Coordinates of C-alpha atoms in Angstrom, one line a residue:
Chain B
X1 CA -20.2 3.1 -113.7
X2 CA -20.9 3.2 -110.0
X3 CA -22.6 6.3 -108.6
X4 CA -20.5 9.1 -107.1
X5 CA -21.1 9.5 -103.4
X6 CA -20.5 12.9 -101.7
X7 CA -18.1 13.0 -98.7
X8 CA -18.0 15.7 -96.2
X9 CA -14.8 17.0 -94.5
X10 CA -15.9 15.2 -91.4
X11 CA -15.9 11.9 -93.3
X12 CA -12.4 12.5 -94.6
X13 CA -11.2 13.3 -91.1
X14 CA -12.7 10.2 -89.7
X15 CA -11.1 8.1 -92.5
X16 CA -7.7 9.8 -91.8
X17 CA -8.0 9.1 -88.0
X18 CA -9.0 5.5 -88.7
X19 CA -5.8 5.1 -90.8
X20 CA -3.6 6.6 -88.1
X21 CA -5.2 4.4 -85.4
X22 CA -4.7 1.2 -87.3
X23 CA -1.2 2.1 -88.5
X24 CA -0.2 2.7 -84.9
X25 CA -1.4 -0.7 -83.9
X26 CA 1.4 -2.5 -85.8
X27 CA 3.7 -4.4 -83.5
X28 CA 6.7 -3.9 -85.8
X29 CA 8.4 -0.6 -85.3
X30 CA 9.4 -0.2 -89.0
X31 CA 6.0 -1.0 -90.4
X32 CA 4.3 1.2 -87.8
X33 CA 6.5 4.2 -88.7
X34 CA 6.1 3.6 -92.4
X35 CA 2.3 3.4 -92.5
X36 CA 2.0 6.5 -90.2
X37 CA 4.3 8.3 -92.6
X38 CA 2.5 7.1 -95.6
X39 CA -0.9 8.0 -94.3
X40 CA 0.2 11.5 -93.5
X41 CA 1.8 11.9 -96.9
X42 CA -1.1 10.5 -98.8
X43 CA -3.7 12.7 -97.2
X44 CA -1.5 15.7 -97.5
X45 CA -0.9 15.1 -101.2
X46 CA -4.7 14.7 -101.8
X47 CA -5.6 17.7 -99.6
X48 CA -6.5 19.9 -102.5
X49 CA -8.7 17.7 -104.6
X50 CA -12.1 19.3 -105.1
X51 CA -13.6 17.3 -107.8
X52 CA -16.3 15.1 -106.2
X53 CA -15.6 12.2 -108.5
X54 CA -12.0 12.2 -107.6
X55 CA -12.7 12.5 -103.9
X56 CA -15.0 9.5 -104.2
X57 CA -12.4 7.5 -106.1
X58 CA -9.9 8.3 -103.4
X59 CA -12.4 7.3 -100.7
X60 CA -13.1 4.0 -102.3
X61 CA -9.4 3.2 -102.8
X62 CA -8.7 4.2 -99.2
X63 CA -11.4 1.9 -97.9
X64 CA -9.7 -1.0 -99.5
X65 CA -6.3 0.1 -98.2
X66 CA -7.8 0.5 -94.8
X67 CA -9.1 -3.0 -94.8
X68 CA -5.6 -4.3 -95.6
X69 CA -4.1 -2.2 -92.9
X70 CA -6.7 -3.5 -90.3
X71 CA -6.0 -7.1 -91.2
X72 CA -2.3 -6.7 -91.2
X73 CA -2.1 -4.7 -88.0
X74 CA -4.1 -7.5 -86.3
X75 CA -1.8 -10.2 -87.7
X76 CA 1.2 -8.2 -86.7
X77 CA 0.0 -8.4 -83.1
X78 CA -0.3 -12.1 -83.1
X79 CA 3.4 -12.8 -83.5
X80 CA 5.5 -11.1 -80.9
X81 CA 9.1 -10.0 -81.4
X82 CA 11.4 -8.0 -79.2
X83 CA 11.5 -4.3 -79.6
X84 CA 14.4 -2.7 -81.6
X85 CA 17.1 -0.7 -80.0
X86 CA 15.6 2.7 -81.0
X87 CA 12.2 1.9 -79.4
X88 CA 11.4 2.8 -75.8
X89 CA 10.0 -0.1 -73.8
Chain V
X1 CA 53.9 -0.6 -78.3
X2 CA 51.2 -2.2 -76.4
X3 CA 48.3 0.0 -75.4
X4 CA 46.9 -0.4 -72.0
X5 CA 43.2 -0.4 -71.7
X6 CA 41.5 1.0 -68.8
X7 CA 39.0 -1.6 -67.7
X8 CA 36.2 0.8 -67.2
X9 CA 36.4 2.0 -70.8
X10 CA 36.2 -1.6 -71.8
X11 CA 33.3 -2.4 -69.7
X12 CA 31.4 0.5 -71.1
X13 CA 31.3 -1.4 -74.3
X14 CA 31.6 -5.0 -73.4
X15 CA 29.9 -6.8 -70.5
X16 CA 32.2 -8.1 -67.8
X17 CA 32.2 -11.8 -68.8
X18 CA 33.9 -11.0 -72.1
X19 CA 36.8 -9.0 -70.7
X20 CA 39.8 -11.0 -70.0
X21 CA 38.5 -14.0 -72.0
X22 CA 41.3 -15.2 -74.2
X23 CA 39.5 -17.4 -76.7
X24 CA 38.1 -14.8 -79.0
X25 CA 36.7 -17.6 -81.1
X26 CA 33.8 -17.9 -78.7
X27 CA 33.0 -14.3 -79.5
X28 CA 32.9 -15.1 -83.2
X29 CA 30.7 -18.2 -82.6
X30 CA 28.1 -16.3 -80.7
X31 CA 27.5 -14.0 -83.7
X32 CA 25.6 -16.8 -85.4
X33 CA 23.4 -17.5 -82.5
X34 CA 22.2 -14.0 -82.4
X35 CA 19.7 -12.0 -80.6
X36 CA 16.2 -12.8 -81.7
X37 CA 13.7 -14.4 -79.5
X38 CA 10.2 -15.1 -80.9
X39 CA 7.1 -15.7 -79.0
X40 CA 4.1 -17.1 -80.7
X41 CA 0.9 -16.0 -79.2
X42 CA -1.8 -17.2 -81.4
X43 CA -4.6 -17.1 -78.9
X44 CA -7.3 -14.6 -79.9
X45 CA -7.5 -13.0 -76.5
X46 CA -4.1 -11.5 -77.0
X47 CA -5.1 -9.7 -80.2
X48 CA -7.1 -7.0 -78.5
X49 CA -4.9 -6.3 -75.5
X50 CA -1.7 -6.6 -77.3
X51 CA -0.1 -3.6 -75.8
X52 CA 3.4 -4.9 -75.3
X53 CA 4.1 -6.6 -72.1
X54 CA 7.7 -7.6 -72.5
X55 CA 10.3 -7.4 -69.7
X56 CA 13.6 -5.9 -70.9
X57 CA 15.7 -9.0 -70.7
X58 CA 18.8 -9.6 -72.9
X59 CA 18.2 -12.0 -75.7
X60 CA 19.2 -15.6 -75.3
X61 CA 22.5 -16.8 -76.6
X62 CA 24.0 -13.3 -76.9
X63 CA 26.4 -12.6 -74.1
X64 CA 27.6 -9.5 -75.9
X65 CA 24.8 -7.0 -75.9
X66 CA 26.8 -3.8 -76.4
X67 CA 26.1 -0.9 -74.2
X68 CA 25.8 2.6 -75.4
X69 CA 27.8 4.8 -73.1
X70 CA 25.4 7.7 -73.3
X71 CA 22.0 6.2 -72.5
X72 CA 20.3 3.8 -70.2
X73 CA 19.9 0.7 -72.3
X74 CA 17.4 -0.8 -69.9
X75 CA 14.8 1.6 -71.3
X76 CA 15.2 0.4 -74.8
X77 CA 14.5 -2.8 -76.8
X78 CA 17.2 -5.2 -77.8
X79 CA 16.5 -6.2 -81.4
X80 CA 19.1 -4.8 -83.8
X81 CA 18.4 -2.2 -86.4
X82 CA 18.1 -3.8 -89.8
X83 CA 20.4 -2.2 -92.3
X84 CA 21.2 -5.1 -94.7
X85 CA 18.6 -4.4 -97.4
X86 CA 20.9 -5.8 -100.1
X87 CA 20.8 -9.2 -98.5
X88 CA 17.1 -9.2 -98.2
X89 CA 14.1 -7.0 -97.3
X90 CA 11.2 -7.5 -95.0
X91 CA 7.9 -8.6 -96.6
X92 CA 5.6 -5.6 -97.0
X93 CA 2.4 -6.2 -95.0
X94 CA 0.4 -5.4 -98.2
X95 CA 2.3 -8.2 -100.0
X96 CA 1.5 -10.6 -97.2
X97 CA -2.1 -9.7 -97.4
X98 CA -2.2 -10.7 -101.0
X99 CA -0.3 -13.9 -100.3
X100 CA -2.6 -15.0 -97.6
X101 CA -5.5 -15.5 -100.0
X102 CA -3.6 -18.3 -101.6
X103 CA -3.0 -20.1 -98.3
X104 CA -6.7 -19.8 -97.3
X105 CA -8.9 -20.1 -100.3
X106 CA -7.2 -19.9 -103.7
X107 CA -5.5 -23.2 -103.8
X108 CA -6.0 -24.2 -107.4
X109 CA -3.2 -25.2 -109.6
X110 CA -2.7 -22.3 -112.1
X111 CA -2.0 -24.8 -114.8
X112 CA -5.3 -26.7 -114.3
X113 CA -7.3 -25.5 -117.2
X114 CA -10.4 -27.7 -116.7
X115 CA -12.0 -26.1 -113.7
X116 CA -12.7 -22.8 -111.9
X117 CA -10.1 -23.4 -109.2
X118 CA -7.4 -23.4 -111.8
X119 CA -8.8 -20.4 -113.7
X120 CA -9.1 -18.1 -110.7
X121 CA -5.5 -18.8 -109.6
X122 CA -4.3 -18.4 -113.2
X123 CA -6.0 -15.1 -113.5
X124 CA -4.2 -13.8 -110.4
X125 CA -0.8 -15.2 -111.7
X126 CA -1.3 -13.4 -115.0
X127 CA -2.1 -10.2 -113.2
X128 CA 1.1 -10.6 -111.2
X129 CA 3.0 -11.2 -114.5
X130 CA 1.6 -8.0 -115.9
X131 CA 2.6 -6.0 -112.9
X132 CA 6.1 -7.4 -113.0
X133 CA 6.5 -6.7 -116.7
X134 CA 5.2 -3.1 -116.4
X135 CA 8.1 -2.1 -114.1
X136 CA 10.7 -2.7 -116.8
X137 CA 8.5 -1.8 -119.8
X138 CA 8.3 -5.4 -121.0
X139 CA 5.5 -7.5 -122.4
X140 CA 3.9 -9.9 -119.8
X141 CA 4.6 -12.8 -122.1
X142 CA 8.3 -12.1 -121.8
X143 CA 8.3 -12.8 -118.0
X144 CA 9.3 -16.3 -116.9
X145 CA 8.9 -17.2 -113.2
X146 CA 11.8 -18.9 -111.5
X147 CA 12.9 -19.7 -108.0
X148 CA 15.0 -16.5 -107.7
X149 CA 17.7 -14.5 -109.3
X150 CA 20.4 -17.1 -108.8
X151 CA 18.4 -19.6 -110.8
X152 CA 17.7 -17.0 -113.4
X153 CA 21.4 -16.1 -113.7
X154 CA 22.2 -19.8 -114.1
X155 CA 19.5 -20.2 -116.7
X156 CA 20.7 -17.3 -118.8
X157 CA 24.4 -17.7 -118.6
X158 CA 24.4 -21.4 -119.2
X159 CA 21.2 -21.5 -121.3
X160 CA 22.1 -19.1 -124.1
X161 CA 25.7 -20.2 -124.8
X162 CA 24.6 -23.9 -124.7
X163 CA 21.9 -23.2 -127.3
X164 CA 24.3 -21.5 -129.7
X165 CA 27.3 -23.6 -128.9
X166 CA 27.7 -24.9 -132.5
X167 CA 28.7 -21.5 -133.7
X168 CA 29.6 -19.4 -130.7
X169 CA 32.0 -20.1 -127.9
X170 CA 32.6 -16.9 -126.0
X171 CA 30.9 -14.9 -123.3
X172 CA 31.8 -11.7 -121.5
X173 CA 31.1 -10.7 -118.0
X174 CA 32.7 -8.5 -115.3
X175 CA 34.9 -9.2 -112.3
X176 CA 32.5 -7.5 -109.9
X177 CA 29.5 -9.7 -110.8
X178 CA 27.6 -11.7 -108.2
X179 CA 29.1 -15.1 -107.3
X180 CA 26.3 -17.0 -109.1
X181 CA 27.2 -15.3 -112.4
X182 CA 30.9 -15.9 -111.9
X183 CA 30.4 -19.5 -110.9
X184 CA 28.1 -20.2 -113.8
X185 CA 30.7 -18.7 -116.1
X186 CA 33.4 -21.0 -114.6
X187 CA 31.2 -24.0 -115.3
X188 CA 30.9 -22.9 -118.9
X189 CA 34.7 -22.8 -119.1
X190 CA 34.8 -26.4 -118.0
X191 CA 32.4 -27.2 -120.9
X192 CA 34.9 -25.6 -123.3
X193 CA 33.6 -22.0 -123.6
X194 CA 35.8 -19.0 -123.4
X195 CA 35.0 -16.4 -120.8
X196 CA 36.3 -12.8 -120.6
X197 CA 36.1 -11.2 -117.2
X198 CA 36.2 -7.5 -117.7
X199 CA 38.0 -5.4 -115.2
X200 CA 36.4 -2.3 -113.6
X201 CA 37.9 1.1 -112.9
X202 CA 38.4 2.5 -109.4
X203 CA 34.8 3.7 -109.5
X204 CA 33.5 0.2 -110.0
X205 CA 32.3 0.8 -113.6
X206 CA 33.3 -1.1 -116.7
X207 CA 35.1 0.7 -119.5
X208 CA 32.9 0.7 -122.6
X209 CA 35.8 0.6 -125.1
X210 CA 37.2 -2.4 -123.3
X211 CA 33.9 -4.1 -123.7
X212 CA 33.8 -3.3 -127.4
X213 CA 37.3 -4.6 -127.8
X214 CA 36.5 -7.8 -126.0
X215 CA 33.6 -8.7 -128.3
X216 CA 34.7 -11.4 -130.8
X217 CA 33.0 -13.0 -133.8
X218 CA 32.0 -16.0 -131.7
X219 CA 30.7 -14.0 -128.7
X220 CA 27.1 -14.9 -127.9
X221 CA 26.4 -13.2 -124.5
X222 CA 27.5 -10.2 -122.5
X223 CA 26.4 -10.3 -118.8
X224 CA 26.8 -7.1 -116.8
X225 CA 24.9 -6.4 -113.6
X226 CA 22.8 -3.3 -113.3
X227 CA 23.4 -2.4 -109.7
X228 CA 26.3 -3.9 -107.8
X229 CA 25.2 -5.7 -104.6
X230 CA 28.2 -4.6 -102.6
X231 CA 29.0 -1.0 -103.6
X232 CA 25.7 0.0 -105.3
X233 CA 27.2 1.4 -108.5
X234 CA 25.0 1.5 -111.6
X235 CA 26.6 0.3 -114.8
X236 CA 26.0 2.3 -118.0
X237 CA 23.3 -0.1 -119.2
X238 CA 22.1 2.0 -122.1
X239 CA 25.6 2.3 -123.6
X240 CA 26.3 -1.4 -123.1
X241 CA 23.0 -2.3 -124.7
X242 CA 23.9 -0.2 -127.7
X243 CA 27.2 -1.9 -128.1
X244 CA 25.7 -5.3 -127.8
X245 CA 23.0 -4.6 -130.3
X246 CA 25.5 -3.2 -132.8
X247 CA 27.6 -6.4 -132.6
X248 CA 24.5 -8.7 -132.5
X249 CA 25.4 -10.1 -129.1
X250 CA 22.8 -10.9 -126.5
X251 CA 22.9 -8.7 -123.4
X252 CA 22.0 -10.2 -120.1
X253 CA 21.8 -8.0 -117.0
X254 CA 21.5 -9.2 -113.4
X255 CA 18.9 -6.8 -112.1
X256 CA 18.3 -8.3 -108.7
X257 CA 19.5 -5.1 -106.9
X258 CA 18.2 -2.7 -109.5
X259 CA 14.6 -3.9 -110.3
X260 CA 12.0 -1.6 -108.8
X261 CA 14.7 0.7 -107.4
X262 CA 16.1 2.5 -110.4
X263 CA 14.3 3.3 -113.6
X264 CA 14.8 0.4 -116.1
X265 CA 13.4 0.0 -119.6
X266 CA 14.3 -3.1 -121.5
X267 CA 13.5 -1.6 -124.8
X268 CA 15.3 1.6 -124.3
X269 CA 18.4 -0.1 -122.9
X270 CA 18.3 -3.0 -125.5
X271 CA 18.3 -5.6 -122.7
X272 CA 17.7 -9.1 -124.0
X273 CA 17.6 -11.0 -120.7
X274 CA 17.2 -9.8 -117.1
X275 CA 17.3 -11.5 -113.8
X276 CA 14.8 -10.3 -111.2
X277 CA 14.4 -11.2 -107.6
X278 CA 11.3 -10.8 -105.4
X279 CA 12.8 -10.6 -101.9
X280 CA 14.9 -7.5 -102.7
X281 CA 11.7 -5.5 -103.3
X282 CA 9.8 -6.4 -100.1
X283 CA 8.3 -9.6 -101.7
X284 CA 8.6 -13.2 -100.5
X285 CA 11.8 -15.2 -100.7
X286 CA 12.0 -18.2 -103.1
X287 CA 10.6 -16.5 -106.2
X288 CA 12.2 -14.5 -109.0
X289 CA 11.7 -13.9 -112.7
X290 CA 13.6 -13.8 -115.9
X291 CA 12.9 -11.4 -118.7
X292 CA 13.4 -13.1 -122.0
X293 CA 13.0 -10.9 -125.1
X294 CA 10.7 -12.2 -127.8
X295 CA 11.5 -9.8 -130.6
X296 CA 14.3 -10.3 -131.7
X297 CA 13.9 -13.7 -130.1
X298 CA 16.4 -14.9 -127.6
X299 CA 16.7 -18.7 -127.5
X300 CA 18.1 -20.6 -124.6
X301 CA 18.4 -24.2 -123.5
X302 CA 16.3 -24.7 -120.3
X303 CA 17.9 -26.1 -117.2
X304 CA 14.7 -27.7 -115.9
X305 CA 12.7 -29.8 -118.3
X306 CA 9.2 -31.2 -117.7
X307 CA 5.6 -30.2 -118.3
X308 CA 6.5 -27.2 -120.5
X309 CA 5.2 -24.5 -118.2
X310 CA 6.5 -21.0 -118.7
X311 CA 7.0 -21.3 -122.4
X312 CA 9.0 -24.5 -121.8
X313 CA 11.9 -22.5 -120.3
X314 CA 11.2 -23.4 -116.7
X315 CA 8.9 -26.4 -116.2
X316 CA 7.2 -27.1 -112.8
X317 CA 4.0 -25.9 -111.1
X318 CA 4.2 -22.2 -110.1
X319 CA 3.8 -21.2 -106.5
X320 CA 0.9 -18.9 -106.9
X321 CA 1.2 -17.4 -103.4
X322 CA 4.8 -16.5 -104.0
X323 CA 4.3 -15.3 -107.5
X324 CA 1.3 -13.1 -106.6
X325 CA 3.2 -11.7 -103.6
X326 CA 6.0 -10.9 -106.0
X327 CA 3.5 -9.3 -108.4
X328 CA 2.0 -7.2 -105.6
X329 CA 5.5 -6.1 -104.5
X330 CA 6.3 -5.1 -108.0
X331 CA 3.0 -3.1 -108.2
X332 CA 3.9 -1.4 -105.0
X333 CA 7.4 -0.4 -106.2
X334 CA 5.7 1.5 -109.0
X335 CA 3.0 3.0 -106.8
X336 CA 5.4 4.0 -104.1
X337 CA 8.4 4.8 -106.3
X338 CA 8.4 8.6 -105.8
X339 CA 7.9 8.3 -102.0
X340 CA 10.5 5.6 -101.6
X341 CA 13.1 7.4 -103.8
X342 CA 12.7 10.6 -101.8
X343 CA 12.9 8.8 -98.5
X344 CA 15.9 6.6 -99.3
X345 CA 17.8 9.5 -100.9
X346 CA 17.3 11.7 -97.8
X347 CA 18.4 9.0 -95.4
X348 CA 21.3 7.9 -97.6
X349 CA 22.6 11.5 -97.8
X350 CA 22.3 11.9 -94.1
X351 CA 24.2 8.6 -93.5
X352 CA 26.9 9.3 -95.9
X353 CA 27.5 12.8 -94.6
X354 CA 27.4 11.6 -91.0
X355 CA 29.9 8.8 -91.6
X356 CA 32.3 10.6 -93.9
X357 CA 32.7 13.3 -91.3
X358 CA 34.7 10.7 -89.3
X359 CA 38.3 11.1 -90.3
X360 CA 40.0 8.5 -92.5
X361 CA 36.8 7.1 -94.0
X362 CA 35.9 6.8 -97.7
X363 CA 33.0 5.9 -99.8
X364 CA 33.6 3.0 -102.1
X365 CA 32.4 3.0 -105.7
X366 CA 31.3 5.8 -107.9
X367 CA 29.8 8.7 -106.0
X368 CA 27.6 9.7 -108.9
X369 CA 26.5 6.5 -110.7
X370 CA 25.1 4.8 -107.6
X371 CA 21.9 3.6 -106.1
X372 CA 21.5 5.6 -102.9
X373 CA 20.1 2.7 -100.9
X374 CA 23.5 0.9 -100.9
X375 CA 26.3 2.7 -99.1
X376 CA 29.7 1.1 -98.8
X377 CA 32.2 2.9 -96.6
X378 CA 35.7 2.0 -95.5
X379 CA 37.0 2.9 -92.0
X380 CA 40.8 2.9 -92.2
X381 CA 42.8 1.3 -89.4
X382 CA 39.8 -0.8 -88.3
X383 CA 39.0 -4.4 -89.1
X384 CA 35.6 -4.5 -90.6
X385 CA 34.7 -7.7 -88.9
X386 CA 35.7 -6.3 -85.5
X387 CA 33.5 -3.3 -86.1
X388 CA 30.6 -5.6 -87.0
X389 CA 31.2 -7.5 -83.8
X390 CA 31.2 -4.2 -81.9
X391 CA 27.9 -3.3 -83.6
X392 CA 25.7 -6.0 -82.3
X393 CA 22.8 -3.5 -82.2
X394 CA 22.9 -2.9 -85.9
X395 CA 22.4 -5.7 -88.5
X396 CA 25.1 -5.0 -91.1
X397 CA 27.3 -6.8 -93.5
X398 CA 30.8 -6.3 -94.8
X399 CA 29.7 -7.5 -98.2
X400 CA 27.5 -10.1 -99.9
X401 CA 25.6 -12.4 -97.6
X402 CA 26.9 -15.4 -99.5
X403 CA 30.4 -14.7 -98.4
X404 CA 29.7 -13.2 -95.0
X405 CA 30.7 -16.5 -93.2
X406 CA 34.2 -16.3 -94.5
X407 CA 36.7 -13.7 -93.4
X408 CA 38.1 -13.2 -96.9
X409 CA 38.1 -9.6 -98.0
X410 CA 35.6 -8.7 -100.7
X411 CA 36.6 -9.6 -104.3
X412 CA 34.5 -6.7 -105.5
X413 CA 36.6 -4.2 -103.6
X414 CA 39.7 -5.9 -104.8
X415 CA 38.5 -5.5 -108.4
X416 CA 38.2 -1.7 -107.7
X417 CA 41.9 -1.7 -106.9
X418 CA 41.5 -1.5 -103.1
X419 CA 44.3 -3.1 -101.0
X420 CA 43.6 -5.8 -98.5
X421 CA 43.5 -3.4 -95.5
X422 CA 40.9 -1.3 -97.2
X423 CA 38.8 -4.2 -98.4
X424 CA 38.9 -5.6 -94.8
X425 CA 37.7 -2.4 -93.3
X426 CA 34.7 -1.8 -95.4
X427 CA 31.0 -2.0 -94.3
X428 CA 27.9 -2.0 -96.4
X429 CA 24.8 -0.1 -95.3
X430 CA 21.5 -0.9 -96.9
X431 CA 18.6 1.6 -96.6
X432 CA 15.1 0.7 -97.7
X433 CA 11.4 1.7 -97.6
X434 CA 11.0 0.8 -93.9
X435 CA 14.2 2.4 -92.5
X436 CA 13.5 5.4 -90.3
X437 CA 15.4 8.6 -89.7
X438 CA 15.6 7.8 -86.0
X439 CA 17.5 4.6 -86.9
X440 CA 19.9 6.4 -89.1
X441 CA 20.6 8.9 -86.3
X442 CA 21.3 6.0 -84.0
X443 CA 23.6 4.3 -86.5
X444 CA 25.7 7.4 -87.1
X445 CA 26.2 8.0 -83.4
X446 CA 26.9 4.3 -82.6
X447 CA 29.5 4.0 -85.4
X448 CA 31.1 7.3 -84.4
X449 CA 31.6 5.9 -80.8
X450 CA 32.7 2.4 -81.8
X451 CA 35.1 3.6 -84.5
X452 CA 36.8 5.9 -82.0
X453 CA 36.9 3.1 -79.4
X454 CA 38.4 0.5 -81.7
X455 CA 40.9 3.0 -83.1
X456 CA 42.0 3.8 -79.6
X457 CA 42.9 0.1 -79.2
X458 CA 45.0 0.0 -82.4
X459 CA 48.7 0.6 -82.3
X460 CA 48.5 1.6 -86.0
X461 CA 46.2 4.4 -85.2
X462 CA 48.6 5.7 -82.6
X463 CA 51.3 5.8 -85.2
X464 CA 49.1 7.5 -87.7
X465 CA 48.3 10.2 -85.2
X466 CA 52.0 10.6 -84.6
X467 CA 52.4 11.2 -88.3
X468 CA 54.3 8.0 -89.1
X469 CA 53.7 6.8 -92.7
X470 CA 52.6 3.2 -92.3
X471 CA 54.0 2.3 -95.7
X472 CA 57.5 3.3 -94.6
X473 CA 57.6 0.7 -91.8
X474 CA 59.4 -2.5 -92.4
X475 CA 57.4 -5.1 -90.6
X476 CA 59.6 -8.0 -89.4
X477 CA 58.3 -11.4 -90.2
X478 CA 58.1 -14.2 -87.6

């Protein structure tokens, strides 16, 4: 079993910000809105975990998810489509 | 009773070049060359400064970009809102992330058992199989990969009766099934099988006692879809499963629209065969699966013969990228099920309430036994196709995508007992994981406007408002 790392509130906030920043980079309006919504929901749901082990588990999973988000946000910017009718130019 | 149109009202909705044009067929034709323009900008310099630098030009080939009377369209984009989730769904970025591995490094043939390239791909394929099986409570060994739900439906509906043809000659299905089920059944009729097409009630549900009465001694298969693709009603699978098990008849269900969206348990519902599609759950197109029960064993004659992959039921090398994308999509439907369900229900209720508040509208199909992500609504005194034409900024359909090129009214709505006028005036709205509340608000207001506008054009509507019963009119023939 891997060792449990402690994470401060500052770390969590930085992770949260990083999620939001990458989610907002999506070129596609629907994906962008979805991942912003999902990030807010996920962090809110896990707001009250206090167990260090669980926090670390959440952190490790989030790191993997963040890597996916980063890659996909970048790919999404490589192919350009028109904006949808609900998006301001 | 010809209604005069004031030109400015018209121009508010249609740009000038359309007004006064007599050949409406051109209008219809332009629908198919619709509004998407795609730029590929693969150069890496664009990645970092990809803040959007588009100029607000109308898309090519679409002379009818409709204008909203209440806002300045030049400030907004042009791509339509996607509300046709029953036809297909966008690929989730997390699914694409999984798939890209197979196009960049993991290129081994999953059936190559002699080297590491084969093993690593096979491991991923088996992981996908497990994820797909878990959603319906099946064993991974019971999942057979195919090219999609249409192939699976063909495989089940032709395969099972053909295997048992010496003793059994009869299958049962419903009138509201998908075209590929009905067409497969028709092929079986040509081969000498008997097919019973069960009617549905006005809610779109089959009657269980009718099903029980229809089962004969030589019945080998009952095929009833889980969620209807046009009206979204959920059939009573558990009860159907019980009846089938009692009479020792195999039960196949077309779960393309249900898988990953409503709770399904093949053991609880006694389902023997199930068709599953990947691109309805934010996975890639071109892949699907068939659940084939092992205990009690269901035997079927394969359509595709060859190397004996997939338990010999579907030979041919798997497409690992598609299969694993499908697996990831299935995993995500489980991980996200609560969030998705809550989101879709909220938007669906908002849409239904918003649209049914327009007078002379009705929801088609059972209001209770339904999947909320599929909303089918009829707008009386309007032609559904003309409403679709007037709604260029929303991607909708009046029924299944397979039949959207024809102007025939939906056979599903006919089976519910709807008359031609009602069947012609219905539109299907599909809500999914990536639909936003903002889009639903836009759709409600746009439909409100356009319905009012189109009704103002209609002489029938004028008569309805004057209180004339349309059925009492004797129309003169030409």
